[in-house]
Amino acid sequence: MAKLHHYGVRGAAYNWFHSYSVDRIHLVSIPTNSSSPLTMIGGVPQGSILDPLLFNIFLNDINMVSPLLKLILYADDTTLLMRDANPDSLIQNANIEANKIADWFSVNNLSINHDKTCFIIFGPKIVTNKITSSLNVSQNRLLESKSLNF
């Protein structure tokens, strides 16, 4: 709601989004049984028509976190791209910039699934095979992938 307000949504439109997204009660129901109702603290119902719009508004400022990273966003996946001719400075800067993104996630109440997060370095094998440093995000060492088949 703070981001909608920041982008100029006010009055009736703001109140409508607020009533739509705050303190909603959800439950799962199948013909023979239902779960206990739970109050959602925030967010939008999965599969709602507004979900993509609100999610894009929510993520809109992530591109301002790092001038060195190019971000590719698709649904709830985020890809960070960085280039540097020097492999050592690449790893050093990637650690710094990826942690800026992790901090943005934390401030925005999002989490990184470190089990599904990995990195890959493209370049001549003679150069990439010499890289011994690792990429660490939020004090978690990321797995390095050697192929595009994650």
CSV table of N, CA and C in Angstrom, one decimal:
chain,number,residue,atom,x,y,z
A,1,MET,N,0.8,-1.2,0.0
A,1,MET,CA,0.0,0.0,0.0
A,1,MET,C,0.9,1.3,0.0
A,2,ALA,N,2.0,1.2,0.7
A,2,ALA,CA,2.9,2.3,0.7
A,2,ALA,C,3.4,2.6,-0.7
A,3,LYS,N,3.7,1.6,-1.5
A,3,LYS,CA,4.2,1.8,-2.9
A,3,LYS,C,3.1,2.4,-3.7
A,4,LEU,N,1.8,2.0,-3.6
A,4,LEU,CA,0.7,2.6,-4.4
A,4,LEU,C,0.6,4.1,-4.0
A,5,HIS,N,0.7,4.4,-2.7
A,5,HIS,CA,0.7,5.8,-2.3
A,5,HIS,C,1.9,6.6,-2.8
A,6,HIS,N,3.1,6.0,-2.8
A,6,HIS,CA,4.2,6.6,-3.3
A,6,HIS,C,4.1,7.0,-4.8
A,7,TYR,N,3.4,6.1,-5.6
A,7,TYR,CA,3.2,6.3,-7.0
A,7,TYR,C,2.0,7.2,-7.3
A,8,GLY,N,1.4,7.7,-6.3
A,8,GLY,CA,0.3,8.7,-6.5
A,8,GLY,C,-1.1,8.2,-6.5
A,9,VAL,N,-1.3,7.0,-6.1
A,9,VAL,CA,-2.7,6.4,-5.9
A,9,VAL,C,-3.2,7.0,-4.6
A,10,ARG,N,-4.3,7.7,-4.8
A,10,ARG,CA,-4.9,8.4,-3.6
A,10,ARG,C,-6.5,8.2,-3.7
A,11,GLY,N,-7.1,8.7,-2.6
A,11,GLY,CA,-8.6,8.8,-2.5
A,11,GLY,C,-9.3,7.4,-2.7
A,12,ALA,N,-10.3,7.4,-3.5
A,12,ALA,CA,-11.2,6.3,-3.7
A,12,ALA,C,-10.4,5.1,-4.2
A,13,ALA,N,-9.5,5.3,-5.2
A,13,ALA,CA,-8.7,4.3,-5.8
A,13,ALA,C,-7.8,3.6,-4.7
A,14,TYR,N,-7.2,4.4,-3.9
A,14,TYR,CA,-6.3,3.9,-2.8
A,14,TYR,C,-7.2,3.1,-1.9
A,15,ASN,N,-8.3,3.6,-1.5
A,15,ASN,CA,-9.2,2.9,-0.5
A,15,ASN,C,-9.7,1.6,-1.1
A,16,TRP,N,-10.0,1.6,-2.4
A,16,TRP,CA,-10.4,0.3,-3.1
A,16,TRP,C,-9.3,-0.7,-3.0
A,17,PHE,N,-8.1,-0.3,-3.4
A,17,PHE,CA,-7.0,-1.3,-3.4
A,17,PHE,C,-6.7,-1.7,-2.0
A,18,HIS,N,-6.8,-0.8,-1.0
A,18,HIS,CA,-6.6,-1.2,0.4
A,18,HIS,C,-7.6,-2.3,0.8
A,19,SER,N,-8.9,-2.0,0.6
A,19,SER,CA,-9.9,-3.0,1.0
A,19,SER,C,-9.8,-4.3,0.2
A,20,TYR,N,-9.2,-4.2,-1.0
A,20,TYR,CA,-9.0,-5.5,-1.8
A,20,TYR,C,-7.9,-6.3,-1.3
A,21,SER,N,-6.8,-5.6,-0.8
A,21,SER,CA,-5.6,-6.4,-0.5
A,21,SER,C,-5.3,-6.6,1.0
A,22,VAL,N,-5.9,-5.9,1.9
A,22,VAL,CA,-5.5,-6.0,3.3
A,22,VAL,C,-6.6,-6.7,4.1
A,23,ASP,N,-6.1,-7.6,5.0
A,23,ASP,CA,-7.0,-8.3,5.9
A,23,ASP,C,-8.0,-9.2,5.2
A,24,ARG,N,-7.6,-9.8,4.2
A,24,ARG,CA,-8.5,-10.8,3.5
A,24,ARG,C,-8.4,-12.1,4.2
A,25,ILE,N,-9.5,-12.9,4.1
A,25,ILE,CA,-9.5,-14.2,4.8
A,25,ILE,C,-9.6,-15.2,3.6
A,26,HIS,N,-8.7,-16.2,3.8
A,26,HIS,CA,-8.5,-17.3,2.7
A,26,HIS,C,-8.7,-18.6,3.4
A,27,LEU,N,-9.3,-19.5,2.6
A,27,LEU,CA,-9.4,-20.9,2.9
A,27,LEU,C,-9.4,-21.8,1.7
A,28,VAL,N,-9.1,-23.0,1.8
A,28,VAL,CA,-9.1,-24.0,0.7
A,28,VAL,C,-10.3,-24.8,1.0
A,29,SER,N,-11.1,-25.0,-0.1
A,29,SER,CA,-12.3,-25.8,0.0
A,29,SER,C,-12.4,-26.8,-1.1
A,30,ILE,N,-12.6,-28.0,-0.8
A,30,ILE,CA,-12.9,-29.1,-1.8
A,30,ILE,C,-14.3,-29.6,-1.4
A,31,PRO,N,-14.9,-30.4,-2.3
A,31,PRO,CA,-16.3,-30.8,-2.0
A,31,PRO,C,-16.6,-31.4,-0.7
A,32,THR,N,-15.6,-32.1,-0.1
A,32,THR,CA,-15.8,-32.8,1.2
A,32,THR,C,-15.2,-32.2,2.4
A,33,ASN,N,-14.4,-31.2,2.2
A,33,ASN,CA,-13.7,-30.6,3.4
A,33,ASN,C,-13.3,-29.2,3.1
A,34,SER,N,-13.0,-28.4,4.1
A,34,SER,CA,-12.5,-27.1,4.0
A,34,SER,C,-11.4,-26.9,5.1
A,35,SER,N,-10.4,-26.1,4.7
A,35,SER,CA,-9.4,-25.7,5.7
A,35,SER,C,-9.9,-24.7,6.7
A,36,SER,N,-9.2,-24.4,7.7
A,36,SER,CA,-9.5,-23.3,8.6
A,36,SER,C,-9.2,-22.0,7.9
A,37,PRO,N,-10.1,-21.0,8.1
A,37,PRO,CA,-9.8,-19.7,7.5
A,37,PRO,C,-8.6,-19.0,8.1
A,38,LEU,N,-7.8,-18.4,7.3
A,38,LEU,CA,-6.6,-17.7,7.8
A,38,LEU,C,-6.6,-16.3,7.2
A,39,THR,N,-6.3,-15.3,8.0
A,39,THR,CA,-6.2,-13.9,7.6
A,39,THR,C,-4.9,-13.7,6.9
A,40,MET,N,-5.0,-13.1,5.7
A,40,MET,CA,-3.8,-12.8,5.0
A,40,MET,C,-3.4,-11.4,5.4
A,41,ILE,N,-2.1,-11.2,5.7
A,41,ILE,CA,-1.6,-9.9,6.2
A,41,ILE,C,-1.6,-8.9,5.1
A,42,GLY,N,-1.2,-9.3,3.9
A,42,GLY,CA,-1.1,-8.5,2.8
A,42,GLY,C,-1.0,-9.3,1.5
A,43,GLY,N,-0.9,-8.6,0.4
A,43,GLY,CA,-0.8,-9.3,-0.9
A,43,GLY,C,-2.1,-9.3,-1.6
A,44,VAL,N,-2.1,-10.1,-2.7
A,44,VAL,CA,-3.3,-10.2,-3.5
A,44,VAL,C,-3.6,-11.7,-3.7
A,45,PRO,N,-4.8,-12.1,-3.9
A,45,PRO,CA,-5.1,-13.5,-4.1
A,45,PRO,C,-4.4,-14.0,-5.3
A,46,GLN,N,-3.9,-15.2,-5.2
A,46,GLN,CA,-3.2,-15.8,-6.4
A,46,GLN,C,-4.2,-16.1,-7.5
A,47,GLY,N,-3.8,-15.7,-8.7
A,47,GLY,CA,-4.7,-15.9,-9.8
A,47,GLY,C,-5.7,-14.8,-10.1
A,48,SER,N,-5.7,-13.7,-9.2
A,48,SER,CA,-6.6,-12.6,-9.4
A,48,SER,C,-6.1,-11.8,-10.7
A,49,ILE,N,-7.0,-11.2,-11.3
A,49,ILE,CA,-6.7,-10.4,-12.5
A,49,ILE,C,-5.8,-9.2,-12.1
A,50,LEU,N,-5.8,-8.7,-10.9
A,50,LEU,CA,-5.0,-7.6,-10.5
A,50,LEU,C,-3.6,-8.0,-10.1
A,51,ASP,N,-3.4,-9.3,-9.8
A,51,ASP,CA,-2.1,-9.8,-9.3
A,51,ASP,C,-0.9,-9.4,-10.1
A,52,PRO,N,-0.9,-9.6,-11.5
A,52,PRO,CA,0.3,-9.1,-12.2
A,52,PRO,C,0.5,-7.6,-12.1
A,53,LEU,N,-0.5,-6.8,-12.2
A,53,LEU,CA,-0.4,-5.4,-12.1
A,53,LEU,C,0.2,-5.0,-10.8
A,54,LEU,N,-0.4,-5.4,-9.7
A,54,LEU,CA,0.1,-5.1,-8.4
A,54,LEU,C,1.5,-5.6,-8.1
A,55,PHE,N,1.8,-6.8,-8.6
A,55,PHE,CA,3.2,-7.3,-8.4
A,55,PHE,C,4.2,-6.5,-9.2
A,56,ASN,N,3.9,-6.1,-10.4
A,56,ASN,CA,4.8,-5.2,-11.1
A,56,ASN,C,5.0,-3.8,-10.4
A,57,ILE,N,3.9,-3.3,-9.9
A,57,ILE,CA,4.1,-2.0,-9.1
A,57,ILE,C,4.9,-2.2,-7.9
A,58,PHE,N,4.8,-3.4,-7.3
A,58,PHE,CA,5.5,-3.7,-6.1
A,58,PHE,C,7.0,-3.8,-6.4
A,59,LEU,N,7.3,-4.4,-7.5
A,59,LEU,CA,8.7,-4.7,-7.9
A,59,LEU,C,9.4,-3.5,-8.7
A,60,ASN,N,8.6,-2.5,-9.0
A,60,ASN,CA,9.0,-1.5,-10.0
A,60,ASN,C,10.3,-0.8,-9.6
A,61,ASP,N,10.6,-0.6,-8.3
A,61,ASP,CA,11.8,0.1,-8.0
A,61,ASP,C,13.1,-0.8,-7.7
A,62,ILE,N,12.9,-2.1,-7.9
A,62,ILE,CA,14.1,-3.0,-7.7
A,62,ILE,C,15.2,-2.7,-8.7
A,63,ASN,N,14.9,-2.2,-9.9
A,63,ASN,CA,15.9,-1.8,-10.9
A,63,ASN,C,16.8,-0.7,-10.4
A,64,MET,N,16.4,0.1,-9.4
A,64,MET,CA,17.2,1.2,-9.0
A,64,MET,C,18.2,0.8,-7.9
A,65,VAL,N,18.2,-0.4,-7.5
A,65,VAL,CA,19.0,-0.8,-6.4
A,65,VAL,C,20.5,-0.9,-6.8
A,66,SER,N,20.8,-1.3,-8.0
A,66,SER,CA,22.2,-1.4,-8.4
A,66,SER,C,22.4,-0.9,-9.8
A,67,PRO,N,23.3,0.0,-10.0
A,67,PRO,CA,23.6,0.5,-11.3
A,67,PRO,C,24.5,-0.5,-12.1
A,68,LEU,N,25.1,-1.5,-11.5
A,68,LEU,CA,25.9,-2.5,-12.1
A,68,LEU,C,25.2,-3.7,-12.6
A,69,LEU,N,24.0,-4.0,-12.1
A,69,LEU,CA,23.3,-5.2,-12.5
A,69,LEU,C,22.2,-4.8,-13.5
A,70,LYS,N,22.0,-5.8,-14.4
A,70,LYS,CA,20.9,-5.7,-15.3
A,70,LYS,C,19.9,-6.8,-14.8
A,71,LEU,N,18.7,-6.4,-14.5
A,71,LEU,CA,17.7,-7.4,-14.0
A,71,LEU,C,16.7,-7.8,-15.0
A,72,ILE,N,16.4,-9.1,-15.1
A,72,ILE,CA,15.4,-9.6,-15.9
A,72,ILE,C,14.3,-10.2,-15.0
A,73,LEU,N,13.1,-9.7,-15.0
A,73,LEU,CA,12.1,-10.1,-14.2
A,73,LEU,C,11.0,-10.9,-15.0
A,74,TYR,N,10.6,-12.0,-14.5
A,74,TYR,CA,9.5,-12.7,-15.1
A,74,TYR,C,8.7,-13.4,-14.0
A,75,ALA,N,7.4,-13.0,-13.9
A,75,ALA,CA,6.6,-13.5,-12.8
A,75,ALA,C,7.3,-13.3,-11.5
A,76,ASP,N,7.6,-14.4,-10.8
A,76,ASP,CA,8.3,-14.3,-9.5
A,76,ASP,C,9.8,-14.7,-9.6
A,77,ASP,N,10.3,-14.8,-10.8
A,77,ASP,CA,11.7,-15.1,-11.0
A,77,ASP,C,12.5,-13.9,-11.3
A,78,THR,N,13.7,-13.8,-10.7
A,78,THR,CA,14.5,-12.6,-11.0
A,78,THR,C,15.9,-13.1,-11.4
A,79,THR,N,16.4,-12.6,-12.5
A,79,THR,CA,17.7,-12.9,-13.0
A,79,THR,C,18.6,-11.7,-13.0
A,80,LEU,N,19.7,-11.8,-12.4
A,80,LEU,CA,20.7,-10.7,-12.3
A,80,LEU,C,21.8,-11.0,-13.3
A,81,LEU,N,22.2,-10.0,-14.1
A,81,LEU,CA,23.3,-10.1,-15.0
A,81,LEU,C,24.3,-9.1,-14.7
A,82,MET,N,25.6,-9.5,-14.8
A,82,MET,CA,26.7,-8.5,-14.6
A,82,MET,C,27.8,-8.9,-15.5
A,83,ARG,N,28.5,-8.0,-16.0
A,83,ARG,CA,29.7,-8.3,-16.8
A,83,ARG,C,30.9,-7.5,-16.3
A,84,ASP,N,32.1,-8.2,-16.5
A,84,ASP,CA,33.3,-7.5,-16.1
A,84,ASP,C,34.4,-8.4,-16.8
A,85,ALA,N,35.4,-7.7,-17.3
A,85,ALA,CA,36.5,-8.4,-18.0
A,85,ALA,C,37.5,-9.0,-17.0
A,86,ASN,N,37.4,-8.5,-15.7
A,86,ASN,CA,38.3,-9.1,-14.7
A,86,ASN,C,37.5,-10.0,-13.8
A,87,PRO,N,37.8,-11.3,-13.9
A,87,PRO,CA,37.0,-12.3,-13.1
A,87,PRO,C,37.0,-12.0,-11.6
A,88,ASP,N,38.1,-11.5,-11.0
A,88,ASP,CA,38.2,-11.3,-9.6
A,88,ASP,C,37.2,-10.1,-9.2
A,89,SER,N,37.3,-9.0,-10.0
A,89,SER,CA,36.4,-7.9,-9.7
A,89,SER,C,34.9,-8.3,-10.0
A,90,LEU,N,34.7,-9.2,-10.9
A,90,LEU,CA,33.4,-9.7,-11.2
A,90,LEU,C,32.8,-10.3,-10.0
A,91,ILE,N,33.5,-11.3,-9.4
A,91,ILE,CA,33.0,-12.0,-8.2
A,91,ILE,C,32.8,-11.0,-7.0
A,92,GLN,N,33.8,-10.1,-6.8
A,92,GLN,CA,33.7,-9.2,-5.7
A,92,GLN,C,32.5,-8.2,-5.9
A,93,ASN,N,32.3,-7.7,-7.1
A,93,ASN,CA,31.2,-6.8,-7.3
A,93,ASN,C,29.9,-7.5,-7.3
A,94,ALA,N,29.9,-8.7,-7.8
A,94,ALA,CA,28.6,-9.5,-7.8
A,94,ALA,C,28.2,-9.8,-6.4
A,95,ASN,N,29.1,-10.1,-5.5
A,95,ASN,CA,28.8,-10.3,-4.1
A,95,ASN,C,28.1,-9.0,-3.5
A,96,ILE,N,28.7,-7.9,-3.8
A,96,ILE,CA,28.3,-6.6,-3.2
A,96,ILE,C,26.9,-6.3,-3.8
A,97,GLU,N,26.7,-6.4,-5.1
A,97,GLU,CA,25.5,-6.0,-5.7
A,97,GLU,C,24.3,-7.0,-5.5
A,98,ALA,N,24.6,-8.3,-5.4
A,98,ALA,CA,23.6,-9.3,-5.1
A,98,ALA,C,23.1,-9.1,-3.7
A,99,ASN,N,24.0,-8.7,-2.8
A,99,ASN,CA,23.5,-8.5,-1.4
A,99,ASN,C,22.7,-7.2,-1.3
A,100,LYS,N,22.9,-6.2,-2.2
A,100,LYS,CA,22.0,-5.1,-2.2
A,100,LYS,C,20.6,-5.5,-2.6
A,101,ILE,N,20.6,-6.4,-3.6
A,101,ILE,CA,19.2,-6.9,-4.0
A,101,ILE,C,18.6,-7.7,-2.9
A,102,ALA,N,19.4,-8.5,-2.2
A,102,ALA,CA,18.9,-9.3,-1.0
A,102,ALA,C,18.4,-8.3,0.1
A,103,ASP,N,19.1,-7.2,0.3
A,103,ASP,CA,18.6,-6.3,1.3
A,103,ASP,C,17.2,-5.7,0.8
A,104,TRP,N,17.1,-5.4,-0.5
A,104,TRP,CA,15.9,-4.8,-1.0
A,104,TRP,C,14.7,-5.9,-0.8
A,105,PHE,N,15.0,-7.1,-1.1
A,105,PHE,CA,14.0,-8.2,-0.8
A,105,PHE,C,13.6,-8.2,0.7
A,106,SER,N,14.6,-8.1,1.6
A,106,SER,CA,14.3,-8.1,3.0
A,106,SER,C,13.4,-6.9,3.4
A,107,VAL,N,13.8,-5.7,3.0
A,107,VAL,CA,13.0,-4.5,3.3
A,107,VAL,C,11.6,-4.6,2.7
A,108,ASN,N,11.4,-5.3,1.6
A,108,ASN,CA,10.1,-5.5,1.0
A,108,ASN,C,9.4,-6.8,1.4
A,109,ASN,N,9.8,-7.4,2.5
A,109,ASN,CA,9.2,-8.6,3.0
A,109,ASN,C,9.1,-9.7,2.0
A,110,LEU,N,10.1,-9.8,1.2
A,110,LEU,CA,10.2,-10.9,0.2
A,110,LEU,C,11.4,-11.8,0.7
A,111,SER,N,11.4,-13.0,0.2
A,111,SER,CA,12.5,-13.9,0.6
A,111,SER,C,13.2,-14.5,-0.6
A,112,ILE,N,14.4,-14.9,-0.5
A,112,ILE,CA,15.1,-15.6,-1.6
A,112,ILE,C,15.2,-17.0,-1.2
A,113,ASN,N,14.8,-17.9,-2.1
A,113,ASN,CA,15.0,-19.3,-1.9
A,113,ASN,C,16.4,-19.7,-2.3
A,114,HIS,N,17.3,-19.8,-1.3
A,114,HIS,CA,18.7,-20.1,-1.6
A,114,HIS,C,18.9,-21.4,-2.1
A,115,ASP,N,18.0,-22.4,-1.9
A,115,ASP,CA,18.1,-23.7,-2.5
A,115,ASP,C,17.9,-23.7,-4.0
A,116,LYS,N,17.2,-22.7,-4.5
A,116,LYS,CA,16.9,-22.6,-5.9
A,116,LYS,C,17.7,-21.5,-6.6
A,117,THR,N,18.6,-20.9,-5.9
A,117,THR,CA,19.3,-19.8,-6.4
A,117,THR,C,20.7,-20.2,-6.7
A,118,CYS,N,21.2,-20.0,-7.9
A,118,CYS,CA,22.5,-20.4,-8.3
A,118,CYS,C,23.1,-19.3,-9.2
A,119,PHE,N,24.4,-19.4,-9.6
A,119,PHE,CA,25.0,-18.5,-10.5
A,119,PHE,C,25.8,-19.3,-11.5
A,120,ILE,N,26.0,-18.6,-12.6
A,120,ILE,CA,26.8,-19.2,-13.7
A,120,ILE,C,27.7,-18.1,-14.3
A,121,ILE,N,28.9,-18.4,-14.6
A,121,ILE,CA,29.9,-17.5,-15.2
A,121,ILE,C,30.2,-17.9,-16.6
A,122,PHE,N,29.9,-17.0,-17.5
A,122,PHE,CA,30.2,-17.2,-18.9
A,122,PHE,C,31.5,-16.6,-19.3
A,123,GLY,N,32.3,-17.3,-20.1
A,123,GLY,CA,33.6,-16.8,-20.5
A,123,GLY,C,34.5,-17.9,-21.0
A,124,PRO,N,35.6,-17.6,-21.5
A,124,PRO,CA,36.5,-18.7,-21.9
A,124,PRO,C,36.9,-19.6,-20.7
A,125,LYS,N,36.9,-20.9,-21.0
A,125,LYS,CA,37.2,-21.9,-19.9
A,125,LYS,C,38.5,-21.6,-19.2
A,126,ILE,N,39.5,-21.2,-20.0
A,126,ILE,CA,40.8,-20.9,-19.4
A,126,ILE,C,40.7,-19.8,-18.3
A,127,VAL,N,39.7,-18.9,-18.4
A,127,VAL,CA,39.5,-17.9,-17.4
A,127,VAL,C,38.6,-18.4,-16.3
A,128,THR,N,37.4,-18.9,-16.7
A,128,THR,CA,36.4,-19.3,-15.7
A,128,THR,C,36.9,-20.5,-14.8
A,129,ASN,N,37.7,-21.3,-15.3
A,129,ASN,CA,38.2,-22.4,-14.5
A,129,ASN,C,39.2,-22.0,-13.4
A,130,LYS,N,39.7,-20.8,-13.5
A,130,LYS,CA,40.6,-20.2,-12.5
A,130,LYS,C,39.9,-19.5,-11.4
A,131,ILE,N,38.6,-19.3,-11.5
A,131,ILE,CA,37.9,-18.6,-10.5
A,131,ILE,C,37.6,-19.5,-9.3
A,132,THR,N,38.1,-19.1,-8.2
A,132,THR,CA,38.0,-19.9,-7.0
A,132,THR,C,37.0,-19.3,-5.9
A,133,SER,N,36.7,-18.0,-6.1
A,133,SER,CA,35.8,-17.3,-5.2
A,133,SER,C,34.4,-17.8,-5.4
A,134,SER,N,33.6,-17.6,-4.3
A,134,SER,CA,32.2,-18.0,-4.4
A,134,SER,C,31.3,-16.8,-4.3
A,135,LEU,N,30.1,-17.0,-4.6
A,135,LEU,CA,29.1,-15.9,-4.5
A,135,LEU,C,28.2,-16.2,-3.3
A,136,ASN,N,28.2,-15.2,-2.4
A,136,ASN,CA,27.5,-15.4,-1.1
A,136,ASN,C,26.4,-14.3,-1.0
A,137,VAL,N,25.2,-14.7,-0.8
A,137,VAL,CA,24.1,-13.8,-0.7
A,137,VAL,C,23.4,-14.0,0.7
A,138,SER,N,23.3,-13.0,1.5
A,138,SER,CA,22.7,-13.1,2.8
A,138,SER,C,23.4,-14.2,3.6
A,139,GLN,N,24.7,-14.2,3.5
A,139,GLN,CA,25.5,-15.2,4.3
A,139,GLN,C,25.2,-16.7,3.8
A,140,ASN,N,24.6,-16.8,2.7
A,140,ASN,CA,24.4,-18.2,2.1
A,140,ASN,C,25.3,-18.3,0.8
A,141,ARG,N,26.1,-19.3,0.8
A,141,ARG,CA,26.9,-19.6,-0.4
A,141,ARG,C,26.0,-20.2,-1.5
A,142,LEU,N,26.0,-19.5,-2.7
A,142,LEU,CA,25.2,-20.0,-3.8
A,142,LEU,C,25.9,-21.0,-4.6
A,143,LEU,N,25.1,-22.0,-5.1
A,143,LEU,CA,25.7,-23.0,-5.9
A,143,LEU,C,26.1,-22.5,-7.3
A,144,GLU,N,27.2,-22.9,-7.8
A,144,GLU,CA,27.6,-22.5,-9.2
A,144,GLU,C,27.1,-23.6,-10.1
A,145,SER,N,26.5,-23.2,-11.2
A,145,SER,CA,26.0,-24.1,-12.2
A,145,SER,C,27.1,-24.0,-13.4
A,146,LYS,N,27.4,-25.1,-13.9
A,146,LYS,CA,28.3,-25.2,-15.1
A,146,LYS,C,27.6,-25.3,-16.4
A,147,SER,N,26.3,-25.4,-16.3
A,147,SER,CA,25.5,-25.4,-17.6
A,147,SER,C,24.2,-24.6,-17.4
A,148,LEU,N,23.5,-24.4,-18.5
A,148,LEU,CA,22.2,-23.7,-18.4
A,148,LEU,C,21.1,-24.6,-18.0
A,149,ASN,N,21.3,-25.8,-17.7
A,149,ASN,CA,20.3,-26.7,-17.3
A,149,ASN,C,20.2,-26.7,-15.7
A,150,PHE,N,19.5,-25.7,-15.2
A,150,PHE,CA,19.5,-25.5,-13.8
A,150,PHE,C,18.6,-26.6,-13.2
